[in-house]
mmCIF file of C-alpha atoms in Angstrom:
data_model
loop_
_atom_site.group_PDB
_atom_site.id
_atom_site.type_symbol
_atom_site.label_atom_id
_atom_site.label_comp_id
_atom_site.label_asym_id
_atom_site.label_seq_id
_atom_site.Cartn_x
_atom_site.Cartn_y
_atom_site.Cartn_z
ATOM 1 C CA LEU A 17 -5.931 4.206 10.739
ATOM 2 C CA ILE A 18 -7.558 6.409 8.093
ATOM 3 C CA GLY A 19 -11.282 7.047 8.100
ATOM 4 C CA LEU A 20 -13.973 5.116 9.913
ATOM 5 C CA ALA A 21 -13.750 1.330 10.214
ATOM 6 C CA PRO A 22 -12.800 -0.557 8.165
ATOM 7 C CA GLY A 23 -10.466 2.290 7.162
ATOM 8 C CA ALA A 24 -9.249 3.531 3.819
ATOM 9 C CA ARG A 25 -9.530 1.526 0.645
ATOM 10 C CA VAL A 26 -6.067 0.794 -0.743
ATOM 11 C CA ILE A 27 -5.632 0.843 -4.497
ATOM 12 C CA GLU A 28 -2.265 -0.685 -5.404
ATOM 13 C CA SER A 29 -0.881 -0.286 -8.893
ATOM 14 C CA ASP A 30 0.740 -3.739 -8.697
ATOM 15 C CA ARG A 31 -2.528 -5.501 -7.858
ATOM 16 C CA LEU A 32 -4.467 -3.478 -10.429
ATOM 17 C CA ARG A 33 -1.953 -4.333 -13.159
ATOM 18 C CA LYS A 34 -2.122 -8.054 -12.287
ATOM 19 C CA SER A 35 -5.915 -7.889 -12.350
ATOM 20 C CA MET A 36 -5.858 -6.241 -15.783
ATOM 21 C CA PHE A 37 -3.803 -9.193 -17.052
ATOM 22 C CA GLY A 38 -6.005 -11.763 -15.309
ATOM 23 C CA VAL A 39 -3.270 -13.265 -13.150
ATOM 24 C CA GLU A 40 -2.940 -13.946 -9.449
ATOM 25 C CA PRO A 41 -1.187 -11.214 -7.449
ATOM 26 C CA GLU A 42 1.967 -13.268 -6.825
ATOM 27 C CA GLU A 43 2.324 -14.380 -10.463
ATOM 28 C CA ARG A 44 5.057 -12.527 -12.359
ATOM 29 C CA LEU A 45 4.052 -10.597 -15.440
ATOM 30 C CA PRO A 46 6.103 -10.422 -18.632
ATOM 31 C CA GLU A 47 8.132 -7.293 -19.309
ATOM 32 C CA CYS A 48 5.587 -6.085 -21.899
ATOM 33 C CA ALA A 49 3.068 -5.633 -19.046
ATOM 34 C CA TYR A 50 5.224 -2.730 -17.882
ATOM 35 C CA ALA A 51 5.369 -0.867 -21.183
ATOM 36 C CA PRO A 52 4.701 2.875 -20.774
ATOM 37 C CA GLU A 53 1.308 2.681 -22.494
ATOM 38 C CA VAL A 54 0.234 -0.125 -20.146
ATOM 39 C CA SER A 55 1.425 1.862 -17.139
ATOM 40 C CA ASP A 56 -0.561 4.866 -18.379
ATOM 41 C CA LYS A 57 -3.686 2.681 -18.395
ATOM 42 C CA VAL A 58 -2.939 1.390 -14.893
ATOM 43 C CA TYR A 59 -2.573 4.915 -13.521
ATOM 44 C CA ALA A 60 -5.704 6.088 -15.356
ATOM 45 C CA LYS A 61 -7.684 3.226 -13.776
ATOM 46 C CA MET A 62 -6.244 4.106 -10.374
ATOM 47 C CA SER A 63 -7.429 7.691 -10.771
ATOM 48 C CA GLU A 64 -10.887 6.580 -11.935
ATOM 49 C CA ARG A 65 -11.289 4.115 -9.071
ATOM 50 C CA THR A 66 -10.001 6.666 -6.553
ATOM 51 C CA GLU A 67 -12.480 9.290 -7.709
ATOM 52 C CA ARG A 68 -15.374 6.823 -7.637
ATOM 53 C CA LEU A 69 -14.560 5.670 -4.099
ATOM 54 C CA LEU A 70 -14.052 9.224 -2.857
ATOM 55 C CA ASN A 71 -17.409 10.199 -4.350
ATOM 56 C CA ASP A 72 -18.912 7.304 -2.359
ATOM 57 C CA GLY A 73 -17.394 8.774 0.809
ATOM 58 C CA CYS A 74 -14.571 6.253 1.218
ATOM 59 C CA PRO A 75 -11.074 7.416 2.108
ATOM 60 C CA VAL A 76 -8.505 6.084 -0.360
ATOM 61 C CA ILE A 77 -4.805 5.319 -0.354
ATOM 62 C CA ALA A 78 -3.456 5.187 -3.909
ATOM 63 C CA ASP A 79 -0.222 3.188 -3.709
ATOM 64 C CA ALA A 80 2.111 3.449 -6.693
ATOM 65 C CA VAL A 81 5.502 4.783 -7.736
ATOM 66 C CA PHE A 82 3.978 8.005 -9.150
ATOM 67 C CA ASP A 83 7.291 8.713 -10.863
ATOM 68 C CA LYS A 84 5.781 11.021 -13.484
ATOM 69 C CA SER A 85 4.377 14.453 -12.721
ATOM 70 C CA LYS A 86 1.371 13.815 -14.975
ATOM 71 C CA ARG A 87 0.450 10.758 -12.892
ATOM 72 C CA ARG A 88 0.723 12.714 -9.648
ATOM 73 C CA ALA A 89 -1.374 15.489 -11.169
ATOM 74 C CA ALA A 90 -4.035 13.000 -12.302
ATOM 75 C CA ILE A 91 -4.509 11.443 -8.860
ATOM 76 C CA GLU A 92 -4.663 14.905 -7.285
ATOM 77 C CA ALA A 93 -7.257 15.968 -9.870
ATOM 78 C CA ALA A 94 -9.359 12.906 -9.059
ATOM 79 C CA ALA A 95 -9.515 14.004 -5.419
ATOM 80 C CA ARG A 96 -10.342 17.592 -6.425
ATOM 81 C CA ARG A 97 -13.195 16.451 -8.676
ATOM 82 C CA ALA A 98 -14.559 14.407 -5.767
ATOM 83 C CA GLU A 99 -14.141 17.469 -3.515
ATOM 84 C CA ALA A 100 -12.023 15.384 -1.152
ATOM 85 C CA PRO A 101 -8.863 16.429 0.644
ATOM 86 C CA PHE A 102 -5.649 15.220 -0.951
ATOM 87 C CA TYR A 103 -2.361 14.440 0.759
ATOM 88 C CA GLY A 104 0.484 13.548 -1.583
ATOM 89 C CA ILE A 105 3.131 11.645 0.337
ATOM 90 C CA TRP A 106 6.451 10.736 -1.255
ATOM 91 C CA LEU A 107 8.166 7.897 0.597
ATOM 92 C CA GLN A 108 11.931 8.277 0.453
ATOM 93 C CA THR A 109 14.966 6.240 1.479
ATOM 94 C CA SER A 110 18.404 5.493 0.101
ATOM 95 C CA ALA A 111 18.971 3.403 -3.009
ATOM 96 C CA ASP A 112 20.980 0.921 -0.944
ATOM 97 C CA THR A 113 18.095 0.439 1.484
ATOM 98 C CA LEU A 114 15.642 -0.054 -1.377
ATOM 99 C CA LYS A 115 17.915 -2.622 -3.030
ATOM 100 C CA ARG A 116 18.373 -4.495 0.254
ATOM 101 C CA ARG A 117 14.607 -4.581 0.802
ATOM 102 C CA ILE A 118 14.004 -5.933 -2.706
ATOM 103 C CA LYS A 119 16.597 -8.679 -2.203
ATOM 104 C CA GLU A 120 15.230 -9.650 1.228
ATOM 105 C CA ARG A 121 11.546 -9.767 0.444
ATOM 106 C CA LEU A 122 9.720 -13.008 -0.075
ATOM 107 C CA THR A 123 6.979 -13.564 -2.645
ATOM 108 C CA THR A 124 5.141 -10.311 -3.131
ATOM 109 C CA VAL A 125 2.776 -8.614 -5.542
ATOM 110 C CA SER A 126 5.568 -6.415 -6.869
ATOM 111 C CA ASP A 127 7.607 -7.687 -9.794
ATOM 112 C CA ALA A 128 10.245 -4.991 -9.282
ATOM 113 C CA THR A 129 13.851 -6.140 -9.293
ATOM 114 C CA THR A 130 16.968 -4.167 -8.488
ATOM 115 C CA ASP A 131 17.344 -3.564 -12.242
ATOM 116 C CA VAL A 132 13.847 -2.031 -12.331
ATOM 117 C CA LEU A 133 14.739 0.061 -9.295
ATOM 118 C CA ASP A 134 17.898 1.322 -11.022
ATOM 119 C CA MET A 135 15.816 2.433 -14.023
ATOM 120 C CA GLN A 136 13.315 4.177 -11.742
ATOM 121 C CA LEU A 137 16.048 5.939 -9.795
ATOM 122 C CA ALA A 138 17.739 7.095 -13.014
ATOM 123 C CA GLY A 139 14.520 8.670 -14.290
ATOM 124 C CA ASP A 140 13.520 12.289 -13.850
ATOM 125 C CA ILE A 141 10.386 12.563 -11.701
ATOM 126 C CA GLY A 142 9.951 16.246 -12.520
ATOM 127 C CA GLU A 143 8.736 18.789 -10.012
ATOM 128 C CA ASN A 144 7.292 17.116 -6.948
ATOM 129 C CA ALA A 145 5.398 19.146 -4.343
ATOM 130 C CA TRP A 146 4.317 16.120 -2.306
ATOM 131 C CA ASP A 147 5.387 15.900 1.328
ATOM 132 C CA THR A 148 8.382 13.610 1.831
ATOM 133 C CA VAL A 149 8.445 10.977 4.557
ATOM 134 C CA SER A 150 11.608 9.027 5.253
ATOM 135 C CA THR A 151 11.209 5.261 5.331
ATOM 136 C CA SER A 152 14.789 4.734 6.503
ATOM 137 C CA GLY A 153 13.725 3.996 10.063
ATOM 138 C CA THR A 154 11.259 1.513 11.458
ATOM 139 C CA LEU A 155 7.762 0.934 10.181
ATOM 140 C CA GLU A 156 6.448 2.511 13.379
ATOM 141 C CA GLU A 157 8.490 5.671 12.727
ATOM 142 C CA THR A 158 7.204 5.885 9.156
ATOM 143 C CA VAL A 159 3.592 5.467 10.294
ATOM 144 C CA HIS A 160 4.082 8.102 12.996
ATOM 145 C CA ASP A 161 5.587 10.616 10.557
ATOM 146 C CA THR A 162 2.884 9.954 7.966
ATOM 147 C CA ARG A 163 0.076 10.274 10.499
ATOM 148 C CA GLY A 164 1.553 13.618 11.521
ATOM 149 C CA LEU A 165 1.111 14.893 7.979
ATOM 150 C CA LEU A 166 -2.431 13.567 7.760
ATOM 151 C CA SER A 167 -3.572 14.753 11.178
ATOM 152 C CA VAL A 168 -5.018 11.307 12.000
#
């Protein structure tokens, strides 16, 4: 729904991390693959890839937790350097809903467990100026609300 066909390129932190470790997307990584210094490299690669694609004229969706202000600032800066518009969207729902979704999902690229979620929720994300979209409703409602922010 974003940009001309085939649409935006999606850069997912989970897939990028798995690629960096040379494993298939559904293969679980060891805990050390989520060390802060590894995550910093993942987010740096996301920013680099985003900037390169934007410079090539491709719209991009950078999909990650973005739980640190420096990571949000880096992806925004990548768009600025490429002279592309940037829309920071923070998807929000209750902790209970997130935990239920983690427990109900089948095999996925994400290795996140409810314990990982608890750690993320306990962290301080710092100041966040991104627009918030509730994901508490249906997928269709979330898409509608997000499209409204993007004017697409």
